[in-house]
mmCIF file with all atom_site columns, C-alpha atoms in Angstrom:
data_model
loop_
_atom_site.group_PDB
_atom_site.id
_atom_site.type_symbol
_atom_site.label_atom_id
_atom_site.label_alt_id
_atom_site.label_comp_id
_atom_site.label_asym_id
_atom_site.label_entity_id
_atom_site.label_seq_id
_atom_site.pdbx_PDB_ins_code
_atom_site.Cartn_x
_atom_site.Cartn_y
_atom_site.Cartn_z
_atom_site.occupancy
_atom_site.B_iso_or_equiv
_atom_site.pdbx_formal_charge
_atom_site.auth_seq_id
_atom_site.auth_comp_id
_atom_site.auth_asym_id
_atom_site.auth_atom_id
_atom_site.pdbx_PDB_model_num
ATOM 1   C CA . MET A 1 1   ? -0.185  0.023   -0.076 1.00 64.00 ? 366 MET A CA 1
ATOM 2   C CA . LYS A 1 2   ? 1.402   3.408   -1.013 1.00 85.00 ? 367 LYS A CA 1
ATOM 3   C CA . ASN A 1 3   ? -0.308  5.677   1.446  1.00 91.00 ? 368 ASN A CA 1
ATOM 4   C CA . PRO A 1 4   ? -2.024  4.209   4.104  1.00 93.00 ? 369 PRO A CA 1
ATOM 5   C CA . ILE A 1 5   ? -4.120  6.083   6.030  1.00 95.00 ? 370 ILE A CA 1
ATOM 6   C CA . GLY A 1 6   ? -4.878  5.825   9.547  1.00 96.00 ? 371 GLY A CA 1
ATOM 7   C CA . ILE A 1 7   ? -6.524  6.998   12.627 1.00 95.00 ? 372 ILE A CA 1
ATOM 8   C CA . ILE A 1 8   ? -5.581  7.430   16.120 1.00 94.00 ? 373 ILE A CA 1
ATOM 9   C CA . SER A 1 9   ? -8.067  5.625   18.559 1.00 93.00 ? 374 SER A CA 1
ATOM 10  C CA . MET A 1 10  ? -8.820  8.849   20.684 1.00 91.00 ? 375 MET A CA 1
ATOM 11  C CA . GLN A 1 11  ? -10.726 9.852   17.542 1.00 92.00 ? 376 GLN A CA 1
ATOM 12  C CA . PHE A 1 12  ? -13.408 7.042   19.213 1.00 91.00 ? 377 PHE A CA 1
ATOM 13  C CA . THR A 1 13  ? -12.356 7.418   22.627 1.00 91.00 ? 378 THR A CA 1
ATOM 14  C CA . ARG A 1 14  ? -9.781  7.168   25.351 1.00 90.00 ? 379 ARG A CA 1
ATOM 15  C CA . PRO A 1 15  ? -8.554  5.257   27.389 1.00 91.00 ? 380 PRO A CA 1
ATOM 16  C CA . PHE A 1 16  ? -9.176  2.293   24.852 1.00 94.00 ? 381 PHE A CA 1
ATOM 17  C CA . THR A 1 17  ? -10.404 -0.677  26.316 1.00 95.00 ? 382 THR A CA 1
ATOM 18  C CA . ASN A 1 18  ? -12.172 -3.653  25.495 1.00 96.00 ? 383 ASN A CA 1
ATOM 19  C CA . ALA A 1 19  ? -15.263 -1.683  25.528 1.00 95.00 ? 384 ALA A CA 1
ATOM 20  C CA . ALA A 1 20  ? -13.795 -0.063  22.876 1.00 95.00 ? 385 ALA A CA 1
ATOM 21  C CA . LEU A 1 21  ? -13.032 -3.150  20.438 1.00 96.00 ? 386 LEU A CA 1
ATOM 22  C CA . PRO A 1 22  ? -15.991 -2.091  18.061 1.00 95.00 ? 387 PRO A CA 1
ATOM 23  C CA . TRP A 1 23  ? -14.390 0.920   17.109 1.00 95.00 ? 388 TRP A CA 1
ATOM 24  C CA . LEU A 1 24  ? -11.418 -1.296  14.997 1.00 95.00 ? 389 LEU A CA 1
ATOM 25  C CA . ARG A 1 25  ? -14.167 -2.837  12.737 1.00 94.00 ? 390 ARG A CA 1
ATOM 26  C CA . LYS A 1 26  ? -15.940 0.813   12.183 1.00 94.00 ? 391 LYS A CA 1
ATOM 27  C CA . SER A 1 27  ? -12.279 2.041   11.482 1.00 95.00 ? 392 SER A CA 1
ATOM 28  C CA . ARG A 1 28  ? -12.159 -0.318  8.690  1.00 94.00 ? 393 ARG A CA 1
ATOM 29  C CA . GLU A 1 29  ? -15.804 0.448   7.499  1.00 94.00 ? 394 GLU A CA 1
ATOM 30  C CA . LEU A 1 30  ? -14.743 4.096   7.290  1.00 95.00 ? 395 LEU A CA 1
ATOM 31  C CA . GLY A 1 31  ? -11.597 3.063   5.033  1.00 95.00 ? 396 GLY A CA 1
ATOM 32  C CA . PHE A 1 32  ? -8.888  3.379   7.321  1.00 97.00 ? 397 PHE A CA 1
ATOM 33  C CA . ASP A 1 33  ? -5.876  1.202   6.554  1.00 97.00 ? 398 ASP A CA 1
ATOM 34  C CA . PHE A 1 34  ? -4.347  1.060   10.184 1.00 97.00 ? 399 PHE A CA 1
ATOM 35  C CA . VAL A 1 35  ? -5.351  2.290   13.394 1.00 97.00 ? 400 VAL A CA 1
ATOM 36  C CA . GLU A 1 36  ? -2.682  4.336   15.961 1.00 96.00 ? 401 GLU A CA 1
ATOM 37  C CA . LEU A 1 37  ? -3.422  3.198   19.543 1.00 96.00 ? 402 LEU A CA 1
ATOM 38  C CA . LEU A 1 38  ? -1.796  5.124   22.586 1.00 94.00 ? 403 LEU A CA 1
ATOM 39  C CA . VAL A 1 39  ? 0.462   2.093   24.309 1.00 95.00 ? 404 VAL A CA 1
ATOM 40  C CA . PRO A 1 40  ? -2.007  0.243   26.379 1.00 95.00 ? 405 PRO A CA 1
ATOM 41  C CA . GLU A 1 41  ? -1.613  0.943   30.064 1.00 92.00 ? 406 GLU A CA 1
ATOM 42  C CA . PRO A 1 42  ? -2.309  -1.810  32.529 1.00 90.00 ? 407 PRO A CA 1
ATOM 43  C CA . GLU A 1 43  ? -5.245  -0.243  34.081 1.00 92.00 ? 408 GLU A CA 1
ATOM 44  C CA . ASP A 1 44  ? -6.541  0.205   30.748 1.00 91.00 ? 409 ASP A CA 1
ATOM 45  C CA . GLY A 1 45  ? -7.541  -3.591  30.888 1.00 92.00 ? 410 GLY A CA 1
ATOM 46  C CA . LEU A 1 46  ? -7.219  -4.235  27.121 1.00 96.00 ? 411 LEU A CA 1
ATOM 47  C CA . ASP A 1 47  ? -7.107  -7.875  25.904 1.00 97.00 ? 412 ASP A CA 1
ATOM 48  C CA . LEU A 1 48  ? -3.944  -7.418  23.595 1.00 97.00 ? 413 LEU A CA 1
ATOM 49  C CA . PRO A 1 49  ? -4.131  -11.100 21.799 1.00 97.00 ? 414 PRO A CA 1
ATOM 50  C CA . GLU A 1 50  ? -8.065  -10.417 21.047 1.00 97.00 ? 415 GLU A CA 1
ATOM 51  C CA . THR A 1 51  ? -7.092  -6.871  19.863 1.00 97.00 ? 416 THR A CA 1
ATOM 52  C CA . ARG A 1 52  ? -4.528  -8.359  17.545 1.00 98.00 ? 417 ARG A CA 1
ATOM 53  C CA . ARG A 1 53  ? -7.250  -11.063 16.531 1.00 98.00 ? 418 ARG A CA 1
ATOM 54  C CA . ILE A 1 54  ? -9.818  -8.428  15.707 1.00 97.00 ? 419 ILE A CA 1
ATOM 55  C CA . LEU A 1 55  ? -6.865  -6.271  13.886 1.00 97.00 ? 420 LEU A CA 1
ATOM 56  C CA . GLU A 1 56  ? -5.884  -9.263  11.657 1.00 97.00 ? 421 GLU A CA 1
ATOM 57  C CA . GLY A 1 57  ? -9.321  -10.324 10.920 1.00 97.00 ? 422 GLY A CA 1
ATOM 58  C CA . GLU A 1 58  ? -9.941  -6.909  9.669  1.00 96.00 ? 423 GLU A CA 1
ATOM 59  C CA . GLY A 1 59  ? -7.189  -6.124  7.973  1.00 96.00 ? 424 GLY A CA 1
ATOM 60  C CA . LEU A 1 60  ? -6.219  -3.278  9.944  1.00 96.00 ? 425 LEU A CA 1
ATOM 61  C CA . GLY A 1 61  ? -2.498  -2.440  10.639 1.00 96.00 ? 426 GLY A CA 1
ATOM 62  C CA . VAL A 1 62  ? -1.923  -1.220  14.162 1.00 97.00 ? 427 VAL A CA 1
ATOM 63  C CA . VAL A 1 63  ? 1.012   1.231   15.074 1.00 97.00 ? 428 VAL A CA 1
ATOM 64  C CA . LEU A 1 64  ? 1.621   2.871   18.970 1.00 97.00 ? 429 LEU A CA 1
ATOM 65  C CA . ALA A 1 65  ? 1.897   5.738   20.450 1.00 95.00 ? 430 ALA A CA 1
ATOM 66  C CA . ALA A 1 66  ? 4.024   5.988   23.494 1.00 93.00 ? 431 ALA A CA 1
ATOM 67  C CA . ARG A 1 67  ? 3.074   7.833   26.423 1.00 88.00 ? 432 ARG A CA 1
ATOM 68  C CA . VAL A 1 68  ? 6.160   9.106   28.546 1.00 86.00 ? 433 VAL A CA 1
ATOM 69  C CA . ASN A 1 69  ? 5.464   11.226  31.566 1.00 86.00 ? 434 ASN A CA 1
ATOM 70  C CA . LEU A 1 70  ? 7.939   12.886  34.432 1.00 86.00 ? 435 LEU A CA 1
ATOM 71  C CA . GLN A 1 71  ? 8.321   9.360   36.047 1.00 90.00 ? 436 GLN A CA 1
ATOM 72  C CA . ARG A 1 72  ? 9.374   7.726   32.832 1.00 91.00 ? 437 ARG A CA 1
ATOM 73  C CA . SER A 1 73  ? 12.013  10.093  30.840 1.00 92.00 ? 438 SER A CA 1
ATOM 74  C CA . ILE A 1 74  ? 15.342  9.327   29.506 1.00 95.00 ? 439 ILE A CA 1
ATOM 75  C CA . ALA A 1 75  ? 16.113  12.723  29.482 1.00 93.00 ? 440 ALA A CA 1
ATOM 76  C CA . SER A 1 76  ? 15.066  13.436  32.964 1.00 92.00 ? 441 SER A CA 1
ATOM 77  C CA . GLU A 1 77  ? 18.062  14.632  35.904 1.00 92.00 ? 442 GLU A CA 1
ATOM 78  C CA . ASP A 1 78  ? 16.592  11.754  38.088 1.00 95.00 ? 443 ASP A CA 1
ATOM 79  C CA . ALA A 1 79  ? 18.123  8.217   37.783 1.00 97.00 ? 444 ALA A CA 1
ATOM 80  C CA . ALA A 1 80  ? 15.104  6.624   38.843 1.00 97.00 ? 445 ALA A CA 1
ATOM 81  C CA . ASN A 1 81  ? 13.086  8.358   36.083 1.00 94.00 ? 446 ASN A CA 1
ATOM 82  C CA . ARG A 1 82  ? 15.630  7.538   33.757 1.00 96.00 ? 447 ARG A CA 1
ATOM 83  C CA . GLN A 1 83  ? 15.381  3.946   34.510 1.00 97.00 ? 448 GLN A CA 1
ATOM 84  C CA . GLY A 1 84  ? 11.242  4.089   34.485 1.00 96.00 ? 449 GLY A CA 1
ATOM 85  C CA . GLY A 1 85  ? 11.692  5.704   30.736 1.00 95.00 ? 450 GLY A CA 1
ATOM 86  C CA . ILE A 1 86  ? 13.999  2.602   30.057 1.00 96.00 ? 451 ILE A CA 1
ATOM 87  C CA . ASP A 1 87  ? 11.391  0.191   31.230 1.00 97.00 ? 452 ASP A CA 1
ATOM 88  C CA . TYR A 1 88  ? 8.551   2.008   29.857 1.00 96.00 ? 453 TYR A CA 1
ATOM 89  C CA . LEU A 1 89  ? 10.069  1.989   26.492 1.00 96.00 ? 454 LEU A CA 1
ATOM 90  C CA . THR A 1 90  ? 10.911  -1.838  27.139 1.00 96.00 ? 455 THR A CA 1
ATOM 91  C CA . SER A 1 91  ? 7.465   -2.205  27.672 1.00 95.00 ? 456 SER A CA 1
ATOM 92  C CA . THR A 1 92  ? 6.278   -0.733  24.560 1.00 96.00 ? 457 THR A CA 1
ATOM 93  C CA . LEU A 1 93  ? 8.143   -3.221  22.611 1.00 96.00 ? 458 LEU A CA 1
ATOM 94  C CA . ASP A 1 94  ? 6.335   -5.798  24.153 1.00 96.00 ? 459 ASP A CA 1
ATOM 95  C CA . ALA A 1 95  ? 3.016   -4.111  23.693 1.00 97.00 ? 460 ALA A CA 1
ATOM 96  C CA . ALA A 1 96  ? 4.049   -3.891  20.285 1.00 97.00 ? 461 ALA A CA 1
ATOM 97  C CA . GLU A 1 97  ? 4.864   -7.341  19.873 1.00 96.00 ? 462 GLU A CA 1
ATOM 98  C CA . ALA A 1 98  ? 1.383   -8.743  21.235 1.00 97.00 ? 463 ALA A CA 1
ATOM 99  C CA . LEU A 1 99  ? -0.243  -6.333  18.923 1.00 97.00 ? 464 LEU A CA 1
ATOM 100 C CA . GLY A 1 100 ? 1.691   -6.818  15.977 1.00 97.00 ? 465 GLY A CA 1
ATOM 101 C CA . ALA A 1 101 ? 2.498   -3.424  15.701 1.00 96.00 ? 466 ALA A CA 1
ATOM 102 C CA . THR A 1 102 ? 5.519   -2.763  13.707 1.00 89.00 ? 467 THR A CA 1
ATOM 103 C CA . ILE A 1 103 ? 5.902   1.217   14.352 1.00 94.00 ? 468 ILE A CA 1
ATOM 104 C CA . ILE A 1 104 ? 6.078   2.894   18.228 1.00 95.00 ? 469 ILE A CA 1
ATOM 105 C CA . GLY A 1 105 ? 5.860   6.446   17.495 1.00 92.00 ? 470 GLY A CA 1
ATOM 106 C CA . GLY A 1 106 ? 4.680   9.426   19.918 1.00 85.00 ? 471 GLY A CA 1
ATOM 107 C CA . PRO A 1 107 ? 6.947   10.680  22.735 1.00 82.00 ? 472 PRO A CA 1
ATOM 108 C CA . LEU A 1 108 ? 9.705   8.325   23.282 1.00 85.00 ? 473 LEU A CA 1
ATOM 109 C CA . TYR A 1 109 ? 11.783  10.740  25.380 1.00 81.00 ? 474 TYR A CA 1
ATOM 110 C CA . GLY A 1 110 ? 11.245  14.171  27.690 1.00 76.00 ? 475 GLY A CA 1
ATOM 111 C CA . GLU A 1 111 ? 8.125   15.351  29.381 1.00 72.00 ? 476 GLU A CA 1
ATOM 112 C CA . PRO A 1 112 ? 5.364   16.212  27.342 1.00 70.00 ? 477 PRO A CA 1
ATOM 113 C CA . LEU A 1 113 ? 4.346   18.857  29.782 1.00 65.00 ? 478 LEU A CA 1
ATOM 114 C CA . VAL A 1 114 ? 1.989   20.742  27.447 1.00 58.00 ? 479 VAL A CA 1
ATOM 115 C CA . PHE A 1 115 ? -0.039  17.988  26.812 1.00 60.00 ? 480 PHE A CA 1
ATOM 116 C CA . ALA A 1 116 ? -0.391  17.275  30.517 1.00 63.00 ? 481 ALA A CA 1
ATOM 117 C CA . GLY A 1 117 ? -1.608  21.044  31.279 1.00 68.00 ? 482 GLY A CA 1
ATOM 118 C CA . ARG A 1 118 ? 1.791   22.162  32.780 1.00 70.00 ? 483 ARG A CA 1
ATOM 119 C CA . PRO A 1 119 ? 3.584   25.120  30.551 1.00 74.00 ? 484 PRO A CA 1
ATOM 120 C CA . PRO A 1 120 ? 6.788   24.224  29.413 1.00 73.00 ? 485 PRO A CA 1
ATOM 121 C CA . ARG A 1 121 ? 9.961   25.988  30.726 1.00 77.00 ? 486 ARG A CA 1
ATOM 122 C CA . PRO A 1 122 ? 13.064  27.095  28.919 1.00 85.00 ? 487 PRO A CA 1
ATOM 123 C CA . TRP A 1 123 ? 16.015  25.301  28.663 1.00 85.00 ? 488 TRP A CA 1
ATOM 124 C CA . SER A 1 124 ? 19.814  26.803  28.807 1.00 93.00 ? 489 SER A CA 1
ATOM 125 C CA . ASP A 1 125 ? 21.894  25.229  25.850 1.00 96.00 ? 490 ASP A CA 1
ATOM 126 C CA . ALA A 1 126 ? 23.779  23.300  28.794 1.00 97.00 ? 491 ALA A CA 1
ATOM 127 C CA . GLU A 1 127 ? 20.535  21.604  30.027 1.00 93.00 ? 492 GLU A CA 1
ATOM 128 C CA . ILE A 1 128 ? 19.926  20.922  26.527 1.00 91.00 ? 493 ILE A CA 1
ATOM 129 C CA . ALA A 1 129 ? 23.057  19.386  25.883 1.00 96.00 ? 494 ALA A CA 1
ATOM 130 C CA . THR A 1 130 ? 22.673  17.170  28.981 1.00 96.00 ? 495 THR A CA 1
ATOM 131 C CA . ARG A 1 131 ? 19.151  16.128  28.381 1.00 93.00 ? 496 ARG A CA 1
ATOM 132 C CA . ALA A 1 132 ? 20.228  15.069  24.340 1.00 94.00 ? 497 ALA A CA 1
ATOM 133 C CA . ALA A 1 133 ? 23.104  13.137  25.967 1.00 97.00 ? 498 ALA A CA 1
ATOM 134 C CA . ARG A 1 134 ? 20.527  11.371  28.451 1.00 96.00 ? 499 ARG A CA 1
ATOM 135 C CA . THR A 1 135 ? 18.313  10.808  25.758 1.00 95.00 ? 500 THR A CA 1
ATOM 136 C CA . ILE A 1 136 ? 21.162  9.027   23.687 1.00 96.00 ? 501 ILE A CA 1
ATOM 137 C CA . GLU A 1 137 ? 22.027  6.967   26.583 1.00 97.00 ? 502 GLU A CA 1
ATOM 138 C CA . GLY A 1 138 ? 18.732  5.773   27.312 1.00 96.00 ? 503 GLY A CA 1
ATOM 139 C CA . LEU A 1 139 ? 17.964  4.847   23.680 1.00 96.00 ? 504 LEU A CA 1
ATOM 140 C CA . ALA A 1 140 ? 21.156  3.462   23.449 1.00 97.00 ? 505 ALA A CA 1
ATOM 141 C CA . LYS A 1 141 ? 20.095  1.022   26.164 1.00 96.00 ? 506 LYS A CA 1
ATOM 142 C CA . VAL A 1 142 ? 16.784  0.105   24.341 1.00 96.00 ? 507 VAL A CA 1
ATOM 143 C CA . ALA A 1 143 ? 18.100  -0.152  20.814 1.00 96.00 ? 508 ALA A CA 1
ATOM 144 C CA . PRO A 1 144 ? 19.499  -3.761  21.234 1.00 97.00 ? 509 PRO A CA 1
ATOM 145 C CA . ILE A 1 145 ? 16.220  -5.019  22.813 1.00 94.00 ? 510 ILE A CA 1
ATOM 146 C CA . ALA A 1 146 ? 14.562  -2.944  19.957 1.00 94.00 ? 511 ALA A CA 1
ATOM 147 C CA . ALA A 1 147 ? 16.848  -4.679  17.010 1.00 94.00 ? 512 ALA A CA 1
ATOM 148 C CA . SER A 1 148 ? 15.834  -7.974  18.434 1.00 92.00 ? 513 SER A CA 1
ATOM 149 C CA . ALA A 1 149 ? 12.083  -7.713  18.544 1.00 87.00 ? 514 ALA A CA 1
#
């Protein structure tokens, strides 16, 4: 398919739970080629094997959008939060495998504070460089896992 067209599940509902699974069929009926799901959180209770079965049955592709936060940011100053980011990114790979997703996008690092209703603050050049170095270090730790997935 040269130019697949997708829709993010948030157009229908959030969080995307088992109750929302009929929206997958509706997505195909509306002509979409793939669905973008937020990486499922454990509290969402989404049945990943059932979701994959429906996606495959409908001929829908799936991509995932990561949801980093302050406690799971590989760019964080805090070592525990950086480890939380590595653990989270690793879990996104598990979710992708379970769902048959081939792409994980969205914010993979940082703290998307604007989306959480908190204004961003300016960073100095030194802070930006330090955060970039931590991001590279964190991605380097997850990259071999992603490569083997």
